[in-house]
Tab-separated table of C-alpha atoms and ligand atoms in Angstrom:
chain	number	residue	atom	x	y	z
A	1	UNK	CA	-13.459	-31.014	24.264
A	2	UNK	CA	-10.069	-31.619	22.909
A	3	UNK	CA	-6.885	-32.980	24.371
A	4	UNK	CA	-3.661	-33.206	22.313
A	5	UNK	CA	-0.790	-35.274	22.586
A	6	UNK	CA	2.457	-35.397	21.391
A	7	UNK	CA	4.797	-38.174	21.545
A	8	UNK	CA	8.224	-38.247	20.759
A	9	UNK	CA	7.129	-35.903	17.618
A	10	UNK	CA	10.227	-35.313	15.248
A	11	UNK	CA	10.394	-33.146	11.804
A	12	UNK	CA	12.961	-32.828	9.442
A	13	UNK	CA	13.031	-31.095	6.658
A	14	UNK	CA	15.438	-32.759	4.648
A	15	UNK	CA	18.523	-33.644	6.434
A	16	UNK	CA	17.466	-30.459	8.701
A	17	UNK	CA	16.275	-31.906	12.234
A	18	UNK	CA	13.757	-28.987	13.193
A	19	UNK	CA	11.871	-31.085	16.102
A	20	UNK	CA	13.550	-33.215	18.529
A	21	UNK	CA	11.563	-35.988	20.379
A	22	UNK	CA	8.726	-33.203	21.344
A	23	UNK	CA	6.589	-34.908	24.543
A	24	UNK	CA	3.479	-32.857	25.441
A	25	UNK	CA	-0.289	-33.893	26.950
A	26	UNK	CA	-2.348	-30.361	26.649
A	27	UNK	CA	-5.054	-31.308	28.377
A	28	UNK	CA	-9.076	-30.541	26.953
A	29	UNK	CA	-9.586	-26.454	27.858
A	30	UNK	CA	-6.315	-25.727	28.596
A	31	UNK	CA	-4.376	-22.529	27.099
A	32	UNK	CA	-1.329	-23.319	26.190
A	33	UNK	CA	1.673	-20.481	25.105
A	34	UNK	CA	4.996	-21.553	23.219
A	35	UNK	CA	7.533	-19.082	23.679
A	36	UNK	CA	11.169	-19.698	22.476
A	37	UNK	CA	14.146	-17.905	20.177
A	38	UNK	CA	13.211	-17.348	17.118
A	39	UNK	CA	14.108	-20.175	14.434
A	40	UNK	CA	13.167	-22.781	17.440
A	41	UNK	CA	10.551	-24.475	15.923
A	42	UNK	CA	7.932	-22.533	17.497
A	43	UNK	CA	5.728	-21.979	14.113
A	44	UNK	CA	6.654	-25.560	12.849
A	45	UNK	CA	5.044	-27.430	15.934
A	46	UNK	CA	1.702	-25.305	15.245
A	47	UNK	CA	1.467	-26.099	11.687
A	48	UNK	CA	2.247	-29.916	12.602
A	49	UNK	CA	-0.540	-30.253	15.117
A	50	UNK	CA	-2.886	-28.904	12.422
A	51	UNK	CA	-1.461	-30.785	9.474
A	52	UNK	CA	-0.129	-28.717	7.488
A	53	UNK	CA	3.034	-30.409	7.827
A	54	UNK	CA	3.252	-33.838	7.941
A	55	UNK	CA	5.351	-35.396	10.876
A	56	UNK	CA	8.362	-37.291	10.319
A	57	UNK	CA	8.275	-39.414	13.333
A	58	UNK	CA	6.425	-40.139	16.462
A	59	UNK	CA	2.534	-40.001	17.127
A	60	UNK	CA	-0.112	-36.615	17.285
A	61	UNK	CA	-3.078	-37.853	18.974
A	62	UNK	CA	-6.124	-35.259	19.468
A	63	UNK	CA	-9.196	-37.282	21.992
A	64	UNK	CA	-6.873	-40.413	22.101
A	65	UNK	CA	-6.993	-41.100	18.506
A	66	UNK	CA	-4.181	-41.048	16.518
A	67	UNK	CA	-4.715	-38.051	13.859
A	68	UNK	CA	-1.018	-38.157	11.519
A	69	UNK	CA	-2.583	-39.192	8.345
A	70	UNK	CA	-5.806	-37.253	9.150
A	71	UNK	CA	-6.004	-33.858	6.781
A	72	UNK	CA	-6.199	-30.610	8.405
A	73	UNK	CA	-9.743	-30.058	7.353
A	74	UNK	CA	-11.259	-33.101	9.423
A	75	UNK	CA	-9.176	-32.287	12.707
A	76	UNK	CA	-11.634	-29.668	13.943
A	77	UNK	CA	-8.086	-27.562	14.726
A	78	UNK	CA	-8.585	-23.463	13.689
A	79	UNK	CA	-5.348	-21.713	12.830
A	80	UNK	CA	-5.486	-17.832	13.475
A	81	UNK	CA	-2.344	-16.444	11.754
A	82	UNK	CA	-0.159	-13.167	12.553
A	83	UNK	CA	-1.786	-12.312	8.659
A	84	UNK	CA	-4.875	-12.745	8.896
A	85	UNK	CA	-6.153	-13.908	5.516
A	86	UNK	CA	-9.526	-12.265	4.982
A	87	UNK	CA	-11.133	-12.181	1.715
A	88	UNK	CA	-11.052	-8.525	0.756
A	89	UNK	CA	-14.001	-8.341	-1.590
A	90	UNK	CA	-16.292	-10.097	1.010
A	91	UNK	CA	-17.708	-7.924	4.015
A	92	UNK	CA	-17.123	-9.230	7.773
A	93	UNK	CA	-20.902	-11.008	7.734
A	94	UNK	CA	-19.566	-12.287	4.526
A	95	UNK	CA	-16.037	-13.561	5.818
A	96	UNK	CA	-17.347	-14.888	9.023
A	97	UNK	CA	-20.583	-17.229	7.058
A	98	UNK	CA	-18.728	-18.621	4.079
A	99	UNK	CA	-17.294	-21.373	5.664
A	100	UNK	CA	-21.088	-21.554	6.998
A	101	UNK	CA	-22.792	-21.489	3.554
A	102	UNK	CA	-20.043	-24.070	2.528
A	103	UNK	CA	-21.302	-26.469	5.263
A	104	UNK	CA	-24.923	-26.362	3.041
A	105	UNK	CA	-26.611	-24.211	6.832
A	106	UNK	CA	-29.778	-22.765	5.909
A	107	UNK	CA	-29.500	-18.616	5.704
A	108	UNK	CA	-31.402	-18.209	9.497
A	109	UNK	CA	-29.314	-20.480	11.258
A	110	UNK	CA	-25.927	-18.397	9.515
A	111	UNK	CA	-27.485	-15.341	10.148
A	112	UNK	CA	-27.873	-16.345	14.110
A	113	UNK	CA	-24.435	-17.752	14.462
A	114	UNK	CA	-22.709	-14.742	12.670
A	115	UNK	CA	-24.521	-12.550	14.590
A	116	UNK	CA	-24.183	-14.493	17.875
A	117	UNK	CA	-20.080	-14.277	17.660
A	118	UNK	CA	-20.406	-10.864	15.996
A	119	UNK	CA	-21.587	-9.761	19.557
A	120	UNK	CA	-19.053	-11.658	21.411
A	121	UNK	CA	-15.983	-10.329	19.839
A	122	UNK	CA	-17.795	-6.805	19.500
A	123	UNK	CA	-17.993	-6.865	15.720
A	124	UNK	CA	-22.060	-6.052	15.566
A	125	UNK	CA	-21.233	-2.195	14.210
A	126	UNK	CA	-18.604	-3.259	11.278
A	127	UNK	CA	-20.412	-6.546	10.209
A	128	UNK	CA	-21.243	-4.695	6.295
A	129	UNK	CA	-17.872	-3.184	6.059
A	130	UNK	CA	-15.406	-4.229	4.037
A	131	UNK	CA	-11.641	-5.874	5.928
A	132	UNK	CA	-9.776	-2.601	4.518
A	133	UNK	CA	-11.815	-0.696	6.496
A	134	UNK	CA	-10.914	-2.459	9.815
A	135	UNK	CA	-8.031	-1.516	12.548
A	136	UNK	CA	-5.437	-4.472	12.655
A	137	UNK	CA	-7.594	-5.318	15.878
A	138	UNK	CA	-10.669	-5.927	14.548
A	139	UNK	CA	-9.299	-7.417	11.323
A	140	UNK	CA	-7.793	-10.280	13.670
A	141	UNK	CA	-11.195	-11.051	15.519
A	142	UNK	CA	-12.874	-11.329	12.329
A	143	UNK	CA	-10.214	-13.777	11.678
A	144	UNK	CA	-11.032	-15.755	15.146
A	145	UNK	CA	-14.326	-15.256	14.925
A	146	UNK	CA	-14.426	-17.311	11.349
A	147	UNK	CA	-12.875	-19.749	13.842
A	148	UNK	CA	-15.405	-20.244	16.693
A	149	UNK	CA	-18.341	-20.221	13.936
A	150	UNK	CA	-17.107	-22.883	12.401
A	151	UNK	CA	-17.071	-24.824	15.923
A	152	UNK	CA	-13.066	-25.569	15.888
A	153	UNK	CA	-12.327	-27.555	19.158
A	154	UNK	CA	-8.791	-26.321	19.128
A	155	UNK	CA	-7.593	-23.147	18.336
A	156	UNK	CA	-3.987	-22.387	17.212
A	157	UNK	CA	-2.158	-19.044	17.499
A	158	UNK	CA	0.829	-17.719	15.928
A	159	UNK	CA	1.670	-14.288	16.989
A	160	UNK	CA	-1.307	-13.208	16.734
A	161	UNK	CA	-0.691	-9.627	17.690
A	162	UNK	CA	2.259	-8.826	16.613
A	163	UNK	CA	1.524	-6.653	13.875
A	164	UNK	CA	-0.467	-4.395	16.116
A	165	UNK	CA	0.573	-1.642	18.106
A	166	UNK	CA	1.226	-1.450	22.203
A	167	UNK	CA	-2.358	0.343	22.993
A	168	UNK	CA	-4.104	-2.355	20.657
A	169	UNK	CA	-1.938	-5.259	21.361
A	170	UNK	CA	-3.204	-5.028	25.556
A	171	UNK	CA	-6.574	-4.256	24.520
A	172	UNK	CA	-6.715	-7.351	22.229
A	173	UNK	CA	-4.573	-9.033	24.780
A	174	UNK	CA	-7.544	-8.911	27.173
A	175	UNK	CA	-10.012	-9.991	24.464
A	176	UNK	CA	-8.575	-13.036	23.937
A	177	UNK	CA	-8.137	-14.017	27.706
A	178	UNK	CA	-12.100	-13.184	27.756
A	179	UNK	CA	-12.931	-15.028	25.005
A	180	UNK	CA	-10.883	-18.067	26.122
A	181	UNK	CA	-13.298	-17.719	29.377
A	182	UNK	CA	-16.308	-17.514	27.474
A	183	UNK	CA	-14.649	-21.342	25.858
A	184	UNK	CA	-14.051	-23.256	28.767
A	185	UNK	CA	-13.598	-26.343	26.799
A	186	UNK	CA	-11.737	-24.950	23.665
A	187	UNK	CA	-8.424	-25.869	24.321
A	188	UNK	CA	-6.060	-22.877	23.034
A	189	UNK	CA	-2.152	-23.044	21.794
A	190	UNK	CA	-0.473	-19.591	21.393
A	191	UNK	CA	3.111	-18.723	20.119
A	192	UNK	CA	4.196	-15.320	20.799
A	193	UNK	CA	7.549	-13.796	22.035
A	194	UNK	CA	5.969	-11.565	24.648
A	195	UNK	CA	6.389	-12.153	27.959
A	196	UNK	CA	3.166	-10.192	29.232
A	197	UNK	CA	1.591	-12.082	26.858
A	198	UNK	CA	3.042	-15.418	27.941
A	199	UNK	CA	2.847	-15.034	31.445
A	200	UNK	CA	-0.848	-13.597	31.905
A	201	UNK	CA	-2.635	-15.511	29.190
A	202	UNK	CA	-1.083	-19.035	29.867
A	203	UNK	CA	-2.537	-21.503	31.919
A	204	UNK	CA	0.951	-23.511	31.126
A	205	UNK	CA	4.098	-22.121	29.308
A	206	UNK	CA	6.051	-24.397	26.686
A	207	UNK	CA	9.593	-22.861	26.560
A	208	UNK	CA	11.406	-24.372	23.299
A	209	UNK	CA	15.214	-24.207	22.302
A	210	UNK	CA	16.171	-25.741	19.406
A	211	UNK	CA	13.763	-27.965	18.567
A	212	UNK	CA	13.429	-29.238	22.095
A	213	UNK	CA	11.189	-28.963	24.928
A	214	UNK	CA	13.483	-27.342	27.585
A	215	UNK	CA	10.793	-26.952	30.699
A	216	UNK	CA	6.806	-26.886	31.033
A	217	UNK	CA	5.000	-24.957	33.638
A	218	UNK	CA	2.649	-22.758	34.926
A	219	UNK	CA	3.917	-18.725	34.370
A	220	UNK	CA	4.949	-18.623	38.305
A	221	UNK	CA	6.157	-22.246	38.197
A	222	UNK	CA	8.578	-20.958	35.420
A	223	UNK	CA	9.237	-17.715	36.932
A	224	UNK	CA	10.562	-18.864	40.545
A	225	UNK	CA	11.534	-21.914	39.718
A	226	UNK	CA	13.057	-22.219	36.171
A	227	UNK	CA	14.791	-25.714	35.713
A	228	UNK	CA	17.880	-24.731	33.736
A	229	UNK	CA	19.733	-21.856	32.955
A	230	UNK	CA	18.395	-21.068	29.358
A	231	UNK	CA	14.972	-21.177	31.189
A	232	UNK	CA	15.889	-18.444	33.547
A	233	UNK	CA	17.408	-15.898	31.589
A	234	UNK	CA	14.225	-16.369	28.991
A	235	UNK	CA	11.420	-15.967	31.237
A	236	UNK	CA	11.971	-12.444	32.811
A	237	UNK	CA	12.682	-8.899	31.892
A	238	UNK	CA	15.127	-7.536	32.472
A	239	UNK	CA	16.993	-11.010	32.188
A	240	UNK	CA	18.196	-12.811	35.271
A	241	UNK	CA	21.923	-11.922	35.984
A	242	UNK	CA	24.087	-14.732	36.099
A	243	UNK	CA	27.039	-14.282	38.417
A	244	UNK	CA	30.369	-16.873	38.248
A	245	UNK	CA	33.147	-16.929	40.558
A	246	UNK	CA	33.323	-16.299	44.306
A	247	UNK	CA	29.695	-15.024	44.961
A	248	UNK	CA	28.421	-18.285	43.492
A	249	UNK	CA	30.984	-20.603	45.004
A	250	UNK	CA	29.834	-18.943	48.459
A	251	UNK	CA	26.672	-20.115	47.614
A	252	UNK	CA	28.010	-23.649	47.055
A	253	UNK	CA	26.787	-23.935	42.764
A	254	UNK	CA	28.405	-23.322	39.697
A	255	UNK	CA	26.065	-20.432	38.686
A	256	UNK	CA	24.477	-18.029	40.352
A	257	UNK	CA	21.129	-16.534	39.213
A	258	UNK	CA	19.286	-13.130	40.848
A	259	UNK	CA	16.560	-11.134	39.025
A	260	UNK	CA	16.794	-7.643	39.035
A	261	UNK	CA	13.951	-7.325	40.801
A	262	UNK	CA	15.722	-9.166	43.594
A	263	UNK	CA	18.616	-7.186	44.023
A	264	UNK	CA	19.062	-4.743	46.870
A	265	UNK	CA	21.660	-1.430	45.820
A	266	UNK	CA	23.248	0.190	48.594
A	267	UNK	CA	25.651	3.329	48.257
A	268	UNK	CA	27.081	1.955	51.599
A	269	UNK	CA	29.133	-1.466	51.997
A	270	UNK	CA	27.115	-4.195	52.467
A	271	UNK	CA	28.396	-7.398	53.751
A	272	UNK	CA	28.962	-10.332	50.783
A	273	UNK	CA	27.052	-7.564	48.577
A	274	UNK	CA	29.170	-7.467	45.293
A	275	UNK	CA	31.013	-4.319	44.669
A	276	UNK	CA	30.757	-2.191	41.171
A	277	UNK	CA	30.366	1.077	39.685
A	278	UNK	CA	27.285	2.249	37.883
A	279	UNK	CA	27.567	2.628	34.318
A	280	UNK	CA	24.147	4.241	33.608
A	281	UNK	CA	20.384	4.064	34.914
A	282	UNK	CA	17.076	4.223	33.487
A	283	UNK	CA	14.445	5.691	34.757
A	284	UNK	CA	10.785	4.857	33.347
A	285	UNK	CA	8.896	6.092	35.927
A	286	UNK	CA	6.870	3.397	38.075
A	287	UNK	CA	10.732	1.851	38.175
A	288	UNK	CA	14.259	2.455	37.455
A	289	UNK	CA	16.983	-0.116	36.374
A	290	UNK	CA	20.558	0.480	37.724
A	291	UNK	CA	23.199	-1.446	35.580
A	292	UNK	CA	26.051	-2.303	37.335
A	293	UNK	CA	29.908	-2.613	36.271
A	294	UNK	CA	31.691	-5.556	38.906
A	295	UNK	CA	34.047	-7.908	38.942
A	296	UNK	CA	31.614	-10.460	37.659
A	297	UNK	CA	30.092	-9.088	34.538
A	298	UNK	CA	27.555	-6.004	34.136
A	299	UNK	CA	24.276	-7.095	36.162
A	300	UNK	CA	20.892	-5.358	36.016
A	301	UNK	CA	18.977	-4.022	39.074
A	302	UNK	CA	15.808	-2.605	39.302
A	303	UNK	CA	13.811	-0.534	42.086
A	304	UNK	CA	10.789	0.624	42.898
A	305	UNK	CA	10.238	4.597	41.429
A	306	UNK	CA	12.855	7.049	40.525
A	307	UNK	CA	16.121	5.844	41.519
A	308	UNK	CA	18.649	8.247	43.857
A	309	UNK	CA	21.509	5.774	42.465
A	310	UNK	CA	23.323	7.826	39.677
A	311	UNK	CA	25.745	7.178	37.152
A	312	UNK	CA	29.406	6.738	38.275
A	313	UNK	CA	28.591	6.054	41.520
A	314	UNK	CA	30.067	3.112	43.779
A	315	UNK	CA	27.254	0.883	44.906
A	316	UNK	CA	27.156	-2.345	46.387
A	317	UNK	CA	24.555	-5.477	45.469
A	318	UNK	CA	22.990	-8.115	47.296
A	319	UNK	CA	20.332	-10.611	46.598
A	320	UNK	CA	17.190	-10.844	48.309
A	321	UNK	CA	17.510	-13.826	50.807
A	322	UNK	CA	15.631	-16.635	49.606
A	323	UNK	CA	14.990	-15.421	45.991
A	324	UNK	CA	18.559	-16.652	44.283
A	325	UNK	CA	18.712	-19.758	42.033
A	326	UNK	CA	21.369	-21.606	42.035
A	327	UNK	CA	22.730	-23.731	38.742
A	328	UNK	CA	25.050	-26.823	38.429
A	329	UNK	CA	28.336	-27.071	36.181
A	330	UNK	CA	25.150	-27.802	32.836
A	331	UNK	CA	23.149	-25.578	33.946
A	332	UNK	CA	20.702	-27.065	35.910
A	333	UNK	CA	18.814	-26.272	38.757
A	334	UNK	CA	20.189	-27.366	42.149
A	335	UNK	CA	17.166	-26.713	44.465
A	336	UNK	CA	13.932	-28.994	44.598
A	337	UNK	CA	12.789	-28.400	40.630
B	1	LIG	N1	9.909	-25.241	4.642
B	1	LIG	C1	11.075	-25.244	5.305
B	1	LIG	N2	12.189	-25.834	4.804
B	1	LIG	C2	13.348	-25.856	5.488
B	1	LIG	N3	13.520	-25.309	6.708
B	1	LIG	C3	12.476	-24.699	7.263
B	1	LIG	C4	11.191	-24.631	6.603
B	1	LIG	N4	10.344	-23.964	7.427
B	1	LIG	C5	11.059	-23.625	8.523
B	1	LIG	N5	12.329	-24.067	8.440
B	1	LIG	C6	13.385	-23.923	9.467
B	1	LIG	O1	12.917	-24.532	10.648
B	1	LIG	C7	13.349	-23.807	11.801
B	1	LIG	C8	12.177	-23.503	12.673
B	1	LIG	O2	11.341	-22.561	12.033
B	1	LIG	P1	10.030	-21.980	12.701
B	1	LIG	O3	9.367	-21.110	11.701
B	1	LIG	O4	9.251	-23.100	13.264
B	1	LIG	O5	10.651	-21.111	13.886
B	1	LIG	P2	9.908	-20.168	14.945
B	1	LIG	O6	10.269	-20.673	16.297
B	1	LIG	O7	8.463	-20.069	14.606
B	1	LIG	O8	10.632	-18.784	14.698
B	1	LIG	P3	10.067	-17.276	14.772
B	1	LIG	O9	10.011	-16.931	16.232
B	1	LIG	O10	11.106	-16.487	14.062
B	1	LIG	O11	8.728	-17.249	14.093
B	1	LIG	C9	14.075	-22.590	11.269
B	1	LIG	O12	15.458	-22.823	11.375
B	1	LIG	C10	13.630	-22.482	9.834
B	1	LIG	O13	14.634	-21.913	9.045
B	2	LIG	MG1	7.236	-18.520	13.937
């Protein structure tokens, strides 16, 4: 059980303002995902929560007590990095117990615990070899499994798949959103700059820009109803098209916004669609994206299977009903947030 709170958290370093009046309640459980540009502040907010950077302003409270002064060690917080720090000389047995043995645990009580989260992360048939004879996958859950053993309430994430590749990263992907099951009451905070990632492993999404919070919500709650501008084209891909100009003065805002997935393309003239000429296609397969030249900027659409659009062609576009967003003169969101 673990709930963290952030209020009006700041961090400079120097005359550098990194973090701007942060605000943030994760609740006990809950899996949390920061996404964000990179340089946003992203890694800086993890290693603040578990104290390896000291704050310069505002309060950190983990289980309503205040925890700024308190030293990483003795904030029951587990940090699994993108590296993932094993000692080499020591097999996985020997990685996962140290921090055990440290804690003075007599060898049959180690021995079940090891072998207890050995099972759950599916380690049992590597536990005497050595980390450089691991994939990157199972290098990282020896890495979280030193984590649960030691009985961290919260675990911490930074990209923690990033160095693997596409096959691995959706296998471990699913790993983690198991093991987070088998946890009910760890609470979880994950930074990573995929948006599969983000969106099915989240139970709420932190999007960051600069330092500041910009929205907080659940995947869909960001997805259909993004609160600003930045939010919309950051959650998505393809990126939502933003369209200026007549089309979005018809529909009475500043800025219009239509995902690709929204967008019907007709060869034929459609009425209010938006004119162009395609510029290329691709085709992947289970869907194709069209990109469009018009008199509002290139705009992305996609459909469903092999497209019978083809370059050069004259198409016209028009949003879904019901599925555009519409943005005021700073961006904001006009409908009901
Ligand atoms: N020790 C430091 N001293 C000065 N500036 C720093 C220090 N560490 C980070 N920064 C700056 O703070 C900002 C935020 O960095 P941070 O690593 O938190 O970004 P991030 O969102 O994790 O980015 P990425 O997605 O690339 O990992 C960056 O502009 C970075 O240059
Ligand atoms: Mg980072």
């Amino acid at each position: 059980m673990a709930n963290i709170k952030l209020s009006n958290l700041n961090k400079s370093y120097g005359a550098v303002h990194i973090l701007k009046d942060v605000n943030l309640d994760i609740k006990s459980g809950e899996f949390i995902v920061f996404v964000g540009p990179s340089g946003c502040g992203k890694s800086t907010l993890l290693r603040s929560i578990c104290g390896l950077e000291a704050i310069s302003s505002g309060t950190l409270e983990i289980d309503g007590a205040v925890v700024n002064e308190v030293p990483p060690s003795k904030r029951g917080i587990a940090m699994v990095f993108q590296s993932y720090a094993l000692y080499p000389h020591m097999s996985v047995y020997e990685n996962i117990s140290f921090a055990l043995e440290n804690q003075g645990l007599d060898r049959a009580s180690i021995k079940q615990k090891v072998e207890k989260v050995a099972e759950m992360l599916q380690l049992t048939p590597y536990l005497t070899r050595l980390p450089k004879a691991l994939s990157g996958g199972q290098r990282q859950r020896v890495a979280i499994g030193r984590a649960i053993v030691r009985g961290a309430k919260v675990f911490l994430f930074d990209e923690p798949l990033s160095n693997l590749d596409a096959a691995l990263r959706v296998q471990t992907r699913m790993e983690i959103a198991k093991l987070k099951r088998a946890m009910p009451d760890t609470t979880m905070v994950y930074v990573t700059h995929d948006q599969v990632e983000a969106m099915t492993l989240a139970d709420r999404i932190v999007v960051l820009q600069a330092g500041r919070v910009e929205q907080v919500g659940t995947p869909m709650e960001l997805y259909e109803k993004p609160g600003n501008v930045f939010v919309a084209g950051f959650i998505g891909s393809p990126k939502m098209n933003f369209v200026t100009g007549d089309p979005a003065e018809r529909a009475g805002c500043k800025t219009l916004g239509i995902r690709p997935e929204h967008l019907e393309v007709s060869a034929s003239s459609l009425a209010d669609g938006i004119p162009g000429v395609v510029e290329y296609t691709e085709i992947l397969g289970s869907d194709s994206f069209v990109y469009v030249a018009t008199d509002y900027g290139m705009i992305t659409a996609r459909e469903n299977g092999r497209t019978a659009i083809s370059k050069g062609q004259k198409v016209w576009l028009k949003p879904v009903s019901g599925y555009v967003h519409r943005f005021d003169g700073n961006g904001k969101r006009l409908d009901t947030p």
